[in-house]
Short mmCIF file of C-alpha atoms and ligand atoms in Angstrom, two decimals:
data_model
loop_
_atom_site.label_atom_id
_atom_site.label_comp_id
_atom_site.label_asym_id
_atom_site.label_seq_id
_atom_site.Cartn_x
_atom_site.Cartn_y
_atom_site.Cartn_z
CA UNK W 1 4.99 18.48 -5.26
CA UNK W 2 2.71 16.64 -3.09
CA UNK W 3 -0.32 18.52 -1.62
CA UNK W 4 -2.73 17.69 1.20
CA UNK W 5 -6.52 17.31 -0.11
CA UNK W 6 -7.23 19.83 3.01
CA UNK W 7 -5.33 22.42 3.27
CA UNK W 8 -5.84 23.35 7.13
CA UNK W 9 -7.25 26.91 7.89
CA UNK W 10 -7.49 27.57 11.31
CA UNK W 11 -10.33 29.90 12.44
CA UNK W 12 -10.25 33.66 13.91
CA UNK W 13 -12.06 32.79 16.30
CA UNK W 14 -10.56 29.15 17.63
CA UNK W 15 -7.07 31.04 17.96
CA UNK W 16 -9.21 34.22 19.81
CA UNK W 17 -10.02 31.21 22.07
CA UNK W 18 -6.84 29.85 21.75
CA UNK W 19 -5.07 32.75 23.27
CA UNK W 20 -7.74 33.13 26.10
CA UNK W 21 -7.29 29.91 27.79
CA UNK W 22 -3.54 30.89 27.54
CA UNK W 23 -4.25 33.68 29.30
CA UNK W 24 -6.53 32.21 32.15
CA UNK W 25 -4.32 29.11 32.59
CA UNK W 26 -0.83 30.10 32.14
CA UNK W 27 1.80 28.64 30.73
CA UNK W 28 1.43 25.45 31.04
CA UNK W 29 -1.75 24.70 29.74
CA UNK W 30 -0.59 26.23 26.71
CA UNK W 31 -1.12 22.31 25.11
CA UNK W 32 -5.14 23.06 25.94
CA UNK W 33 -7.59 24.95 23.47
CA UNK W 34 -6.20 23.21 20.07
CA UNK W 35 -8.37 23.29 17.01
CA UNK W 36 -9.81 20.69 15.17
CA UNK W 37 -9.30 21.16 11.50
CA UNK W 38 -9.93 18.12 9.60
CA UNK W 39 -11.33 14.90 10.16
CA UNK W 40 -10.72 11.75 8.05
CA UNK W 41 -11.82 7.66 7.72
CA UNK W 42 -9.46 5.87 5.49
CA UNK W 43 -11.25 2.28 5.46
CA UNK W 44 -9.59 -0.88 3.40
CA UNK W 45 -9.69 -4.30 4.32
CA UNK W 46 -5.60 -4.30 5.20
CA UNK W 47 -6.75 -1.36 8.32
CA UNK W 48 -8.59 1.26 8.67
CA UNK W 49 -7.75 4.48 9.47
CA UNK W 50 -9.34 7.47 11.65
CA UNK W 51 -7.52 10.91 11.31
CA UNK W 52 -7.64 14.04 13.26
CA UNK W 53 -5.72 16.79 12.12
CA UNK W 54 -5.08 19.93 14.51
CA UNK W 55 -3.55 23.19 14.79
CA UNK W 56 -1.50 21.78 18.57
CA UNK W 57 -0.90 18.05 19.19
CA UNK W 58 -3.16 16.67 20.76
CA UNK W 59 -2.72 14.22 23.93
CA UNK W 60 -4.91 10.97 23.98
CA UNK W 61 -5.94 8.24 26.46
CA UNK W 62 -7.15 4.85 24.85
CA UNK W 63 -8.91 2.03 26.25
CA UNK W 64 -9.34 -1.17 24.34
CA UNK W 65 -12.54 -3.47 25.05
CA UNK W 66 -12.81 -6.71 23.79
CA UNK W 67 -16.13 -7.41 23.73
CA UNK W 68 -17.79 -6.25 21.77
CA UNK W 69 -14.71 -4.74 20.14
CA UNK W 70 -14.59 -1.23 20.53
CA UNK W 71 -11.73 1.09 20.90
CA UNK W 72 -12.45 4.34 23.27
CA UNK W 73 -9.87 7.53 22.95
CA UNK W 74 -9.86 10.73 25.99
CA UNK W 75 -8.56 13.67 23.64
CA UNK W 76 -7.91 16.34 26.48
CA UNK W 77 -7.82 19.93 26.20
CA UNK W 78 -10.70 20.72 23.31
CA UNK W 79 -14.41 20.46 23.48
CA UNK W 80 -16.77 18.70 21.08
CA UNK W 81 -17.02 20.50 18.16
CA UNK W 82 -18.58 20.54 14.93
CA UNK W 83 -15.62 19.02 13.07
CA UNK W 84 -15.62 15.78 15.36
CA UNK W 85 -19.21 15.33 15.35
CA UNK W 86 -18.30 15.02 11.46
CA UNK W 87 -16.37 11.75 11.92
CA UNK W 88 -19.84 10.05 13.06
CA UNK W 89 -20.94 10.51 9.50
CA UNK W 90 -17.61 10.01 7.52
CA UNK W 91 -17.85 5.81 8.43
CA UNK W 92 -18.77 4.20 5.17
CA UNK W 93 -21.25 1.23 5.69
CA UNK W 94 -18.64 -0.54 3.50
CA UNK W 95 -15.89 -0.24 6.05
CA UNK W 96 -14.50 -3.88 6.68
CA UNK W 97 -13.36 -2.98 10.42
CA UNK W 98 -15.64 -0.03 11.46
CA UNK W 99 -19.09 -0.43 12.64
CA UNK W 100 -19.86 3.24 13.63
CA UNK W 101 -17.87 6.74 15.86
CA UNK W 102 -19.42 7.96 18.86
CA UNK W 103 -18.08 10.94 20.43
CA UNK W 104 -18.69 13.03 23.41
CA UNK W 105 -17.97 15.58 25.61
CA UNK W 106 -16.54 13.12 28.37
CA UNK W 107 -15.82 15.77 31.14
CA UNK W 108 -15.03 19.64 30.68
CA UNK W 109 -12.39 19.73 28.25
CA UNK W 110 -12.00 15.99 27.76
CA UNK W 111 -13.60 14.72 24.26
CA UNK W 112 -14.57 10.44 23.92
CA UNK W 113 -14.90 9.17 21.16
CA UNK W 114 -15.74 5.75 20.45
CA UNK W 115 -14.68 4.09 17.59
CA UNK W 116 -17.19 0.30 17.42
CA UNK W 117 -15.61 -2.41 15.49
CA UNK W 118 -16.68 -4.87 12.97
CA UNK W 119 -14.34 -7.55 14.16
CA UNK W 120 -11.73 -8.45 16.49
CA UNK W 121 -8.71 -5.76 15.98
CA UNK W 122 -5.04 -4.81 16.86
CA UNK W 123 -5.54 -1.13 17.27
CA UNK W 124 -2.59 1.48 17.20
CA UNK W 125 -2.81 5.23 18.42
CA UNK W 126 -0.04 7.92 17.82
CA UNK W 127 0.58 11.10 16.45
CA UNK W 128 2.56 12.55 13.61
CA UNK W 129 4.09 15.95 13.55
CA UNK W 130 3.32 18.78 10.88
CA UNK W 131 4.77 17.83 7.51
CA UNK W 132 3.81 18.98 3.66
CA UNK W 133 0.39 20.15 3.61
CA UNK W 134 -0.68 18.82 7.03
CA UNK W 135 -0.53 19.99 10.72
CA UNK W 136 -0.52 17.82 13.55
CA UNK W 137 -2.04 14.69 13.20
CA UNK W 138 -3.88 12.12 15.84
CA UNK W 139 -4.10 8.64 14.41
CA UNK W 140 -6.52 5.69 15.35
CA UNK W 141 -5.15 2.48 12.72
CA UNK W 142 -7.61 -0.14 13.36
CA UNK W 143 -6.22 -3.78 12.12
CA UNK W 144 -7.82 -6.55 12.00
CA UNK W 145 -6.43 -9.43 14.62
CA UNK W 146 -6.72 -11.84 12.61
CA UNK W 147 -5.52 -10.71 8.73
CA UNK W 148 -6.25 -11.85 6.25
CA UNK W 149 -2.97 -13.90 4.28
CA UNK W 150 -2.88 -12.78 0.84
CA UNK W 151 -0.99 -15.53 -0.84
CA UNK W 152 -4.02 -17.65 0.58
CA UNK W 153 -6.69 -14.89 -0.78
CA UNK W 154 -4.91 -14.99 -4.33
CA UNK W 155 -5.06 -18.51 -4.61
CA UNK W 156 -8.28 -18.59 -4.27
CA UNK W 157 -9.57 -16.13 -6.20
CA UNK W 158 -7.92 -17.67 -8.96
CA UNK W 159 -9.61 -21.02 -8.52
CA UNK W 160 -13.23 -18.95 -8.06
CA UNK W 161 -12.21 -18.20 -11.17
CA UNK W 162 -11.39 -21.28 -13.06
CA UNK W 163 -13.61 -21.62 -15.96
CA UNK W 164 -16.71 -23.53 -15.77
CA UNK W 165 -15.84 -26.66 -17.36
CA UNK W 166 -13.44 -27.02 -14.54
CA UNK W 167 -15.63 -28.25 -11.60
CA UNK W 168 -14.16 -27.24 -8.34
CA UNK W 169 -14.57 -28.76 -4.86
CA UNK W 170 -16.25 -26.66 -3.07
CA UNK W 171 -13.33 -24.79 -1.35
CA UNK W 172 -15.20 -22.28 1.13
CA UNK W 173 -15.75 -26.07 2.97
CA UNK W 174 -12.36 -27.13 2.47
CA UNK W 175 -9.32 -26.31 4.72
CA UNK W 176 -5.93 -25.64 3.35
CA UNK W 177 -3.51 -28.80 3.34
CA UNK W 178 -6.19 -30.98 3.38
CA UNK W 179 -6.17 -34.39 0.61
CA UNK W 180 -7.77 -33.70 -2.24
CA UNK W 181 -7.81 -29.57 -1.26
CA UNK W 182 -6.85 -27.61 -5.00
CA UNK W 183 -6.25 -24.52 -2.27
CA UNK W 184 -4.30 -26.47 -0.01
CA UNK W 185 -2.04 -28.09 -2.76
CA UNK W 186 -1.25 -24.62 -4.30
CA UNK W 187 -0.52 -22.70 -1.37
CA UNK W 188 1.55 -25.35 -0.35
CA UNK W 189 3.08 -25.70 -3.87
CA UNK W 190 3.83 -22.21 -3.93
CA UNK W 191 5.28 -22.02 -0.13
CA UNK W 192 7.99 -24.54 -1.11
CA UNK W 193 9.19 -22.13 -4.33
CA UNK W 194 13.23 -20.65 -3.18
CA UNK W 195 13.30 -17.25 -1.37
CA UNK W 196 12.88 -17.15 2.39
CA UNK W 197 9.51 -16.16 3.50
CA UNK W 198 8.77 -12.31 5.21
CA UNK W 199 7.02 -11.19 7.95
CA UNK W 200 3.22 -10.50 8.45
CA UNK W 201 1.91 -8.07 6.76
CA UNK W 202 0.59 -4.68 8.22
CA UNK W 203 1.19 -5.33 11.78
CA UNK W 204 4.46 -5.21 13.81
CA UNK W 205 6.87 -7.75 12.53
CA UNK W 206 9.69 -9.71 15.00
CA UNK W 207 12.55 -8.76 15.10
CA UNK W 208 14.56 -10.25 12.37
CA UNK W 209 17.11 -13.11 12.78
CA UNK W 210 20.51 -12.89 11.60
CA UNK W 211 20.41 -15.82 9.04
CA UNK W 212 17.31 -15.85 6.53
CA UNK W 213 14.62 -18.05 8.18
CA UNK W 214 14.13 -21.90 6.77
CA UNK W 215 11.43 -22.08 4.17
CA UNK W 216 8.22 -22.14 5.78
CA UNK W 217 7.22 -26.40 6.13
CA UNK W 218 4.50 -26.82 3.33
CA UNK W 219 1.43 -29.00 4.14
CA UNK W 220 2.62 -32.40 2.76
CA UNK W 221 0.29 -34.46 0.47
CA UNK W 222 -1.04 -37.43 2.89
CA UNK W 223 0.69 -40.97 1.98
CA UNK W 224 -3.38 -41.90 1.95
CA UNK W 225 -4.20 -39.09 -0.22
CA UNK W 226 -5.68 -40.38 -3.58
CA UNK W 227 -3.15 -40.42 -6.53
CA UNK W 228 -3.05 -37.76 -8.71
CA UNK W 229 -5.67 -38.08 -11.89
CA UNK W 230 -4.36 -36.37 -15.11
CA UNK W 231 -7.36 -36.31 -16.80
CA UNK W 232 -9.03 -34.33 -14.72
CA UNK W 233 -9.30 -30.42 -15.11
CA UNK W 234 -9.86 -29.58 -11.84
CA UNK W 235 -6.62 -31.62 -10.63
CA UNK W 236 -3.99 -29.74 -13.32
CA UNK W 237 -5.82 -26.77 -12.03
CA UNK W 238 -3.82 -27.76 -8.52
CA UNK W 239 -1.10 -28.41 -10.15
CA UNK W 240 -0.71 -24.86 -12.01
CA UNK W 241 2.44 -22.40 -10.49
CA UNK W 242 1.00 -19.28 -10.13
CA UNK W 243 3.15 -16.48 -11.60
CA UNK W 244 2.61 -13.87 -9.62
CA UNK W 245 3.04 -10.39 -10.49
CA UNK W 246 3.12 -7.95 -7.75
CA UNK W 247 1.91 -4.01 -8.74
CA UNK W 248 2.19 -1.51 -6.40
CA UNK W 249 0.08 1.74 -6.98
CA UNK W 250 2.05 4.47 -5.58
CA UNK W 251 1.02 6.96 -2.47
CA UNK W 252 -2.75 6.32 -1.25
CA UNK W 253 -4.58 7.91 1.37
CA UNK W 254 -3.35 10.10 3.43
CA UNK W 255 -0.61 10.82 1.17
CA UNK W 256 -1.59 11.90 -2.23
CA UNK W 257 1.29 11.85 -4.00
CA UNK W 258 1.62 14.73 -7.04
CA UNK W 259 -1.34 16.78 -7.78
CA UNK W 260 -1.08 18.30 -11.22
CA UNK W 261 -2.29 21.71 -12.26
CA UNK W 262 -5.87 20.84 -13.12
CA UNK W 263 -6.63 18.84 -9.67
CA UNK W 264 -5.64 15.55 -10.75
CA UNK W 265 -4.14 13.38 -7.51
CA UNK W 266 -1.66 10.83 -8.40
CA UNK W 267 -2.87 8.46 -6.25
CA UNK W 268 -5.78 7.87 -8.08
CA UNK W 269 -4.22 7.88 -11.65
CA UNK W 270 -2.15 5.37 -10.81
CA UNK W 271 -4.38 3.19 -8.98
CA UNK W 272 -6.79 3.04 -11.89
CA UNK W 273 -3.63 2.34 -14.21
CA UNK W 274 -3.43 -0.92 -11.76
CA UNK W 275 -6.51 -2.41 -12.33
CA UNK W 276 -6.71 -1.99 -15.99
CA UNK W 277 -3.12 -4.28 -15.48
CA UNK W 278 -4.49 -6.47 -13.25
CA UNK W 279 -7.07 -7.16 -15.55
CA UNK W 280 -4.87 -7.99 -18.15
CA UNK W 281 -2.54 -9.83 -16.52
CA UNK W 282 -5.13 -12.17 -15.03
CA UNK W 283 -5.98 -12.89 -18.68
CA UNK W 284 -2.49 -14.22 -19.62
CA UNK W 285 -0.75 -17.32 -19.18
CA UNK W 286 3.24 -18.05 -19.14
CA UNK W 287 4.13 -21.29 -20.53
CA UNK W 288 1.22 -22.61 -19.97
CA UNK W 289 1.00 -21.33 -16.42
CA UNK W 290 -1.27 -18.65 -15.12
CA UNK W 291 -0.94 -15.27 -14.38
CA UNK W 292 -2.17 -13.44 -11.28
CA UNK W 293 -1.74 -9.82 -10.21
CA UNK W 294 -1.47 -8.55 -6.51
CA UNK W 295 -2.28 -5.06 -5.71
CA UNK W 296 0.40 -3.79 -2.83
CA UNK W 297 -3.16 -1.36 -2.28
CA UNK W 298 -6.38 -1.98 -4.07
CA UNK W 299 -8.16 0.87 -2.24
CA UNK W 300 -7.51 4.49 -1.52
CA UNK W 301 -5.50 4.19 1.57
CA UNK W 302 -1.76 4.50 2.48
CA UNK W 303 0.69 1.61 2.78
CA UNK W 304 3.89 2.08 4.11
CA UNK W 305 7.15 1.53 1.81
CA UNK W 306 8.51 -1.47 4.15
CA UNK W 307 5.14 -3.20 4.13
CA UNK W 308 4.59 -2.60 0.40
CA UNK W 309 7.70 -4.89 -0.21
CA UNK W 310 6.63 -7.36 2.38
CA UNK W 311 3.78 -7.75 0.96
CA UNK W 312 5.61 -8.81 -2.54
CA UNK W 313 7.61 -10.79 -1.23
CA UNK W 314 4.78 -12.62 1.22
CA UNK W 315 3.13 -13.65 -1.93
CA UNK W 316 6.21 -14.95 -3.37
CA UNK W 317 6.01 -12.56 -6.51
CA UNK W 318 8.07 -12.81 -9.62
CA UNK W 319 7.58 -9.39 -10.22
CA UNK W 320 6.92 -5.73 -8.50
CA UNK W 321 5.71 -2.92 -10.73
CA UNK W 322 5.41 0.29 -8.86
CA UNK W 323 3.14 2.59 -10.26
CA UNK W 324 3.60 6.46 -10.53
CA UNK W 325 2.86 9.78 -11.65
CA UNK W 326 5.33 11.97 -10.28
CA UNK W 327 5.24 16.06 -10.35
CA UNK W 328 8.82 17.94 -10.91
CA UNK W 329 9.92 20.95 -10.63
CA UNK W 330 9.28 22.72 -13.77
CA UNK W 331 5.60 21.81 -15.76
CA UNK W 332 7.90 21.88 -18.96
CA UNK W 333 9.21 18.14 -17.86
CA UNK W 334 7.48 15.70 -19.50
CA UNK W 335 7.70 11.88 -20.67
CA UNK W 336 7.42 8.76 -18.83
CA UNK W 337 11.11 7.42 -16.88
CA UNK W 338 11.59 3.47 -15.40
CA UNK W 339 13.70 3.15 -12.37
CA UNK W 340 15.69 0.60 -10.66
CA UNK W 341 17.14 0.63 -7.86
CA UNK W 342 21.05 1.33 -7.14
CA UNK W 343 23.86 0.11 -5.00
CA UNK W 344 25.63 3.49 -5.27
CA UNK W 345 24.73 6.53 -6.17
CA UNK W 346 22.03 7.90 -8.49
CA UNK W 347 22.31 7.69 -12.23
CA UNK W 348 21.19 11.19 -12.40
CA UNK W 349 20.54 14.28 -10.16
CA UNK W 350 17.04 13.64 -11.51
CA UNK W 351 16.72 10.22 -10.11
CA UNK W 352 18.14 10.95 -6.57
CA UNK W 353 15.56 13.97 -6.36
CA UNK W 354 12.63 11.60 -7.29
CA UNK W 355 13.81 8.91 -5.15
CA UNK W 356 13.91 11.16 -2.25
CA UNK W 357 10.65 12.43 -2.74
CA UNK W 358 9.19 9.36 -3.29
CA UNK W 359 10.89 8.08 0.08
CA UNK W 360 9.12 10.70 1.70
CA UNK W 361 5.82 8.83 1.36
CA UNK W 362 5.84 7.37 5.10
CA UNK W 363 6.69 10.81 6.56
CA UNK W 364 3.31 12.00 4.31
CA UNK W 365 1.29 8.66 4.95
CA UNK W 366 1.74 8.62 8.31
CA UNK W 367 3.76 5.60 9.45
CA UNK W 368 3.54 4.88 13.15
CA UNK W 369 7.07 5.16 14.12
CA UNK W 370 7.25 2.44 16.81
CA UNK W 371 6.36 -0.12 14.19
CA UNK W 372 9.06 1.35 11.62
CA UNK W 373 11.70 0.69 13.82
CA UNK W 374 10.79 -2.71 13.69
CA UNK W 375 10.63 -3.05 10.02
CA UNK W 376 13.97 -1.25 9.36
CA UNK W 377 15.82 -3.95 11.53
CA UNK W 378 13.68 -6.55 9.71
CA UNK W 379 13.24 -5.48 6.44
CA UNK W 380 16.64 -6.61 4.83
CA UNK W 381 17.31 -3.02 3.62
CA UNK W 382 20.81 -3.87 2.17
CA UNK W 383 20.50 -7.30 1.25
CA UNK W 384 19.30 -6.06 -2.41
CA UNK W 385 21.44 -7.89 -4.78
CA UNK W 386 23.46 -7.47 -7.96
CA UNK W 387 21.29 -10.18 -9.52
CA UNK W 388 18.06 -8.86 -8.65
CA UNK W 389 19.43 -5.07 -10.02
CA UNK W 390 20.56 -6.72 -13.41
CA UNK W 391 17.24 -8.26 -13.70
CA UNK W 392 15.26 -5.04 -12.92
CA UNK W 393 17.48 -3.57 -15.39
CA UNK W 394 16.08 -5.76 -17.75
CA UNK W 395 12.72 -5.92 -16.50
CA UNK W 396 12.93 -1.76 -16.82
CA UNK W 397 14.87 -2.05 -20.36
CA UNK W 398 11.68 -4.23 -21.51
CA UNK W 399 9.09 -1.77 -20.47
CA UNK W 400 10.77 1.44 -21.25
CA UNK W 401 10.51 0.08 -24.79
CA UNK W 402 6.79 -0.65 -24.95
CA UNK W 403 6.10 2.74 -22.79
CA UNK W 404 8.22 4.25 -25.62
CA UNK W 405 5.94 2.85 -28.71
CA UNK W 406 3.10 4.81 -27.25
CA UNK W 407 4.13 7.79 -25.23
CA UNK W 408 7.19 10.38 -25.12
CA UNK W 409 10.37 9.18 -23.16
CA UNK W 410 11.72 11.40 -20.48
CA UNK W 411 15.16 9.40 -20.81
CA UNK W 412 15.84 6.66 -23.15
CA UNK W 413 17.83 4.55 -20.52
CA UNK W 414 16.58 2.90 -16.96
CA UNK W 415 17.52 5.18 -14.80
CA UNK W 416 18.88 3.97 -11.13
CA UNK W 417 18.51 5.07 -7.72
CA UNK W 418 17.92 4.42 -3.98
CA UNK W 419 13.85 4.02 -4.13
CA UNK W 420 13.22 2.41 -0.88
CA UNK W 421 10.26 0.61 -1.99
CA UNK W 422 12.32 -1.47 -4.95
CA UNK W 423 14.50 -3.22 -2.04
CA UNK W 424 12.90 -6.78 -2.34
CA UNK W 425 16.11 -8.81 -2.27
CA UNK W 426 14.53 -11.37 -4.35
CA UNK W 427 12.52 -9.96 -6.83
CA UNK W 428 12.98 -7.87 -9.62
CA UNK W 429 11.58 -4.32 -8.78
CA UNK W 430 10.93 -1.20 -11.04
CA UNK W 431 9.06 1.91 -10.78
CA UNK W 432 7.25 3.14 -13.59
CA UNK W 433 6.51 7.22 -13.96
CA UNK W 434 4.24 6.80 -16.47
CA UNK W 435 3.77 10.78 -17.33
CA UNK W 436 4.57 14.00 -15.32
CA UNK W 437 1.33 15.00 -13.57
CA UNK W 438 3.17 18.50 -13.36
CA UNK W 439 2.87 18.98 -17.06
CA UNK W 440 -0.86 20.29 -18.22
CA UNK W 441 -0.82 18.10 -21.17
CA UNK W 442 0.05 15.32 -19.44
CA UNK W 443 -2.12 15.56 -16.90
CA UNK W 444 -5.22 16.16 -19.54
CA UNK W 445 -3.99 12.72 -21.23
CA UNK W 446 -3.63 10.98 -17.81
CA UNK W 447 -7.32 11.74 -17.16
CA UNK W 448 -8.39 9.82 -20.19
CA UNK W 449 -9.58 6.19 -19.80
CA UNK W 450 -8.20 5.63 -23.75
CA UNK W 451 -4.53 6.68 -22.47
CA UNK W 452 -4.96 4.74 -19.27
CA UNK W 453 -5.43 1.52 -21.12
CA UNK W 454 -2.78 2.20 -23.42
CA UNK W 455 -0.36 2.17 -20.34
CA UNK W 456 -1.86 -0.80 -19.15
CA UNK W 457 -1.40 -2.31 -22.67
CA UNK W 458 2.17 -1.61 -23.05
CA UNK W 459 2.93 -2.56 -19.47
CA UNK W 460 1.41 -5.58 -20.32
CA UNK W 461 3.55 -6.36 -23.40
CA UNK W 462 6.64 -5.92 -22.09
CA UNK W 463 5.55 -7.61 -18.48
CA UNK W 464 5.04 -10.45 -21.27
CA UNK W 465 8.07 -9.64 -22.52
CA UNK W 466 10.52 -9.76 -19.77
CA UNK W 467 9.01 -13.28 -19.39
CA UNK W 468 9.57 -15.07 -22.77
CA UNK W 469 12.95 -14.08 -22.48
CA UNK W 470 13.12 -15.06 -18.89
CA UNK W 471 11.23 -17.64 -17.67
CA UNK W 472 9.57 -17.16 -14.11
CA UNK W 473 10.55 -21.59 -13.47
CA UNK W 474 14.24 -21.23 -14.75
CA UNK W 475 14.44 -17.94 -12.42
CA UNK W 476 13.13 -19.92 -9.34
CA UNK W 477 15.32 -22.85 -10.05
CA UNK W 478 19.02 -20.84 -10.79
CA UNK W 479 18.19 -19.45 -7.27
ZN1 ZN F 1 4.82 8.95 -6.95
#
């Protein structure tokens, strides 16, 4: 079961006050004399996020400035208390969009707090009501106006990384598209691959047209630009296609997923599980072409469902691993379980409890509602295909194998259900429980670096796997 890292205890004495203001103001103040009970900064370089959990929702006022960016909230109805003044010292230095919190009692009963940004940013306010472990929440998600596009980012981290006898251009100077430009080529390259592009990333998308959009125009090599030289590193470099596998720790941030019964969060299991992939996966080469992870979240901070699998399918991936550690309902369960998802029903009662739970993630993470709506009409919810189910199938079949050669099986078959966050139309999509957090043993072998990297290393093989037998270019082309 998922638990909140703070579970809320609201004081005697804020509910003695509580109950006078009630009684002085009547009625229908009743809104006025909530309590703070936790305060929380969830920075990443996607958004960060401020979080102020009460005992009564709380009603804001926000003014945006510009310059310098700063975004300035009115909580009524509470007082400055020790809890808020908290947030000043909760910003990390770290924090890619937030510079520093000010708050303040702004009038009798009104609180300000300021929250001074880094860089130019979108910001969204709302509130979620209680759910799991957590009361009301107030939410300040602080995104950056200009984001940063990850296909772009991936790219070229992977020619920062070309080995040394490689000599690069120097690409910080060079703009995408233009002749000659390794970064422009293979964004470019990789725009013009089948599949129609999604949406931005992390902010509100458009609504969605009817009919897929036309693949996006890729920068077109110049008629001028100098012909192609073969024997140059650097050059075939530009020329590599970038297979692309897309991993997607589970839960983050506000929502932490399982907890098992020694502490352990499942959110950060998983997450480390990730890199240890990454890492590996960055290593290896597919006919001749190179691999490169993604990380749906590289930090500990919560993504929503929809915009994990627009973020998959924004970098064009070949592949999306989820990553989990579930809890059930018994500590006796045990073994690791792959999933794909199904047209129909469930495979198992099992699978439709899990995927439920799982699918409660955005409820948990706190998804800002108004910006859901959009996604759901944009997301392509139900334009998953038989193809890309009988090649998670596969995918899962592949894995479940190599998870098997190291670690108990909780079923011997993929299982299949509605997991909302294995809906990419166009790519094949599994999610991996890799133990049960729930069980003690489990969890004590979770914990252990040796047992993570195991994980990685059969994820890994059969990753490698799925690909000799089906080859990322022959996928892309039968498309
Ligand atoms: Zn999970």
């Amino acid at each position: 079961m998922s638990e909140a890292p703070f579970p809320p205890q609201p004081s005697r004495r804020s509910l003695l006050q509580a109950g006078t203001l009630v009684l002085l103001l009547g009625t229908q103040q009743i809104a006025r004399g909530a309590s703070i009970l936790a305060v929380r900064v969830w920075p990443a370089q996607d958004y960060s996020r401020v979080t102020i959990e009460s005992d009564r929702q709380l009603v804001a006022k926000q003014f945006f400035v510009t310059t310098p960016p700063r975004l300035a909230v009115d909580i009524e109805g509470i007082d400055l208390n020790p809890e808020l003044r908290e947030l000043v010292a909760k910003v990390k230095a770290d924090d890619p969009n937030i510079a520093g919190i000010r708050v303040g009692q702004n009038a009798p009963n009104v609180v300000r707090l300021v929250v001074d940004l880094k860089r130019a940013a979108l910001p969204q306010v709302f509130t979620l009501p209680p759910i799991a472990a957590y009361q009301h929440r107030l939410v300040f998600d602080l995104y950056p106006a200009e984001p940063e596009d990850p296909l772009e980012a991936l790219i070229a981290e992977r020619l920062r990384e070309a080995p040394p006898s490689a000599p690069l251009p120097n690409i910080a100077a060079a703009k995408p598209g233009t002749p000659g430009d390794p970064l422009g080529e293979l964004i470019a390259q990789q725009s013009q691959r089948p599949g129609a592009p999604p949406p931005p990333v992390g902010l509100p998308a458009p609504a969605a047209p009817a009919t897929p959009p036309p693949v996006v125009a890729a920068a077109p090599t110049p008629p001028h630009a100098p012909p192609p030289t073969p024997a140059a590193p650097a050059i075939a470099k530009a020329t590599d296609r970038l297979i692309i596998v897309a991993l997607d720790p589970g839960h983050g941030g506000e929502d932490p997923g399982a907890t098992g019964p020694g502490g352990t969060r499942e959110k950060d299991i998983v997450l480390k599980v990730a890199y240890l992939l990454r890492d590996r996966i960055n290593a290896t080469t597919v006919g001749g072409n190179p691999m490169r992870a993604f990380l749906t979240r590289d930090a500990d901070y919560f993504v929503p469902l929809g915009v994990r699998v627009d973020k998959a399918r924004r970098v064009q991936a070949d592949l999306f691993v989820s990553i989990h550690a579930d809890a059930f309902t018994t500590p006796a369960a045990r073994g690791a379980s792959v999933f794909a998802l199904s047209q129909g029903g469930a495979s198992s009662s099992a699978a439709r409890w899990l995927a439920n739970k799982e699918n409660q993630s955005d409820l948990i993470g706190g998804l800002n509602v108004r910006v859901q709506d959009r996604h759901v009409q944009s997301a392509l919810l139900d334009m998953s295909t038989t193809a890309q189910i009988n090649d998670s199938l596969k995918l899962g079949s592949v894995l479940l194998g190599e998870i098997g050669s190291m670690a108990k099986l909780h079923k011997p078959r993929v299982e299949q259900a509605g997991f909302a966050v294995l809906k990419a139309p166009d790519i094949p999509s599994v999610l991996v429980e890799t133990a049960f957090i729930s069980n003690p043993e489990e969890e004590a072998k979770l914990r252990t670096a040796a047992y993570q990297q195991q994980l990685a290393d059969a994820l890994m093989r059969g990753i490698t796997r799925y690909f000799a037998k089906n080859p990322p270019l022959a996928r892309s082309r039968s498309v």
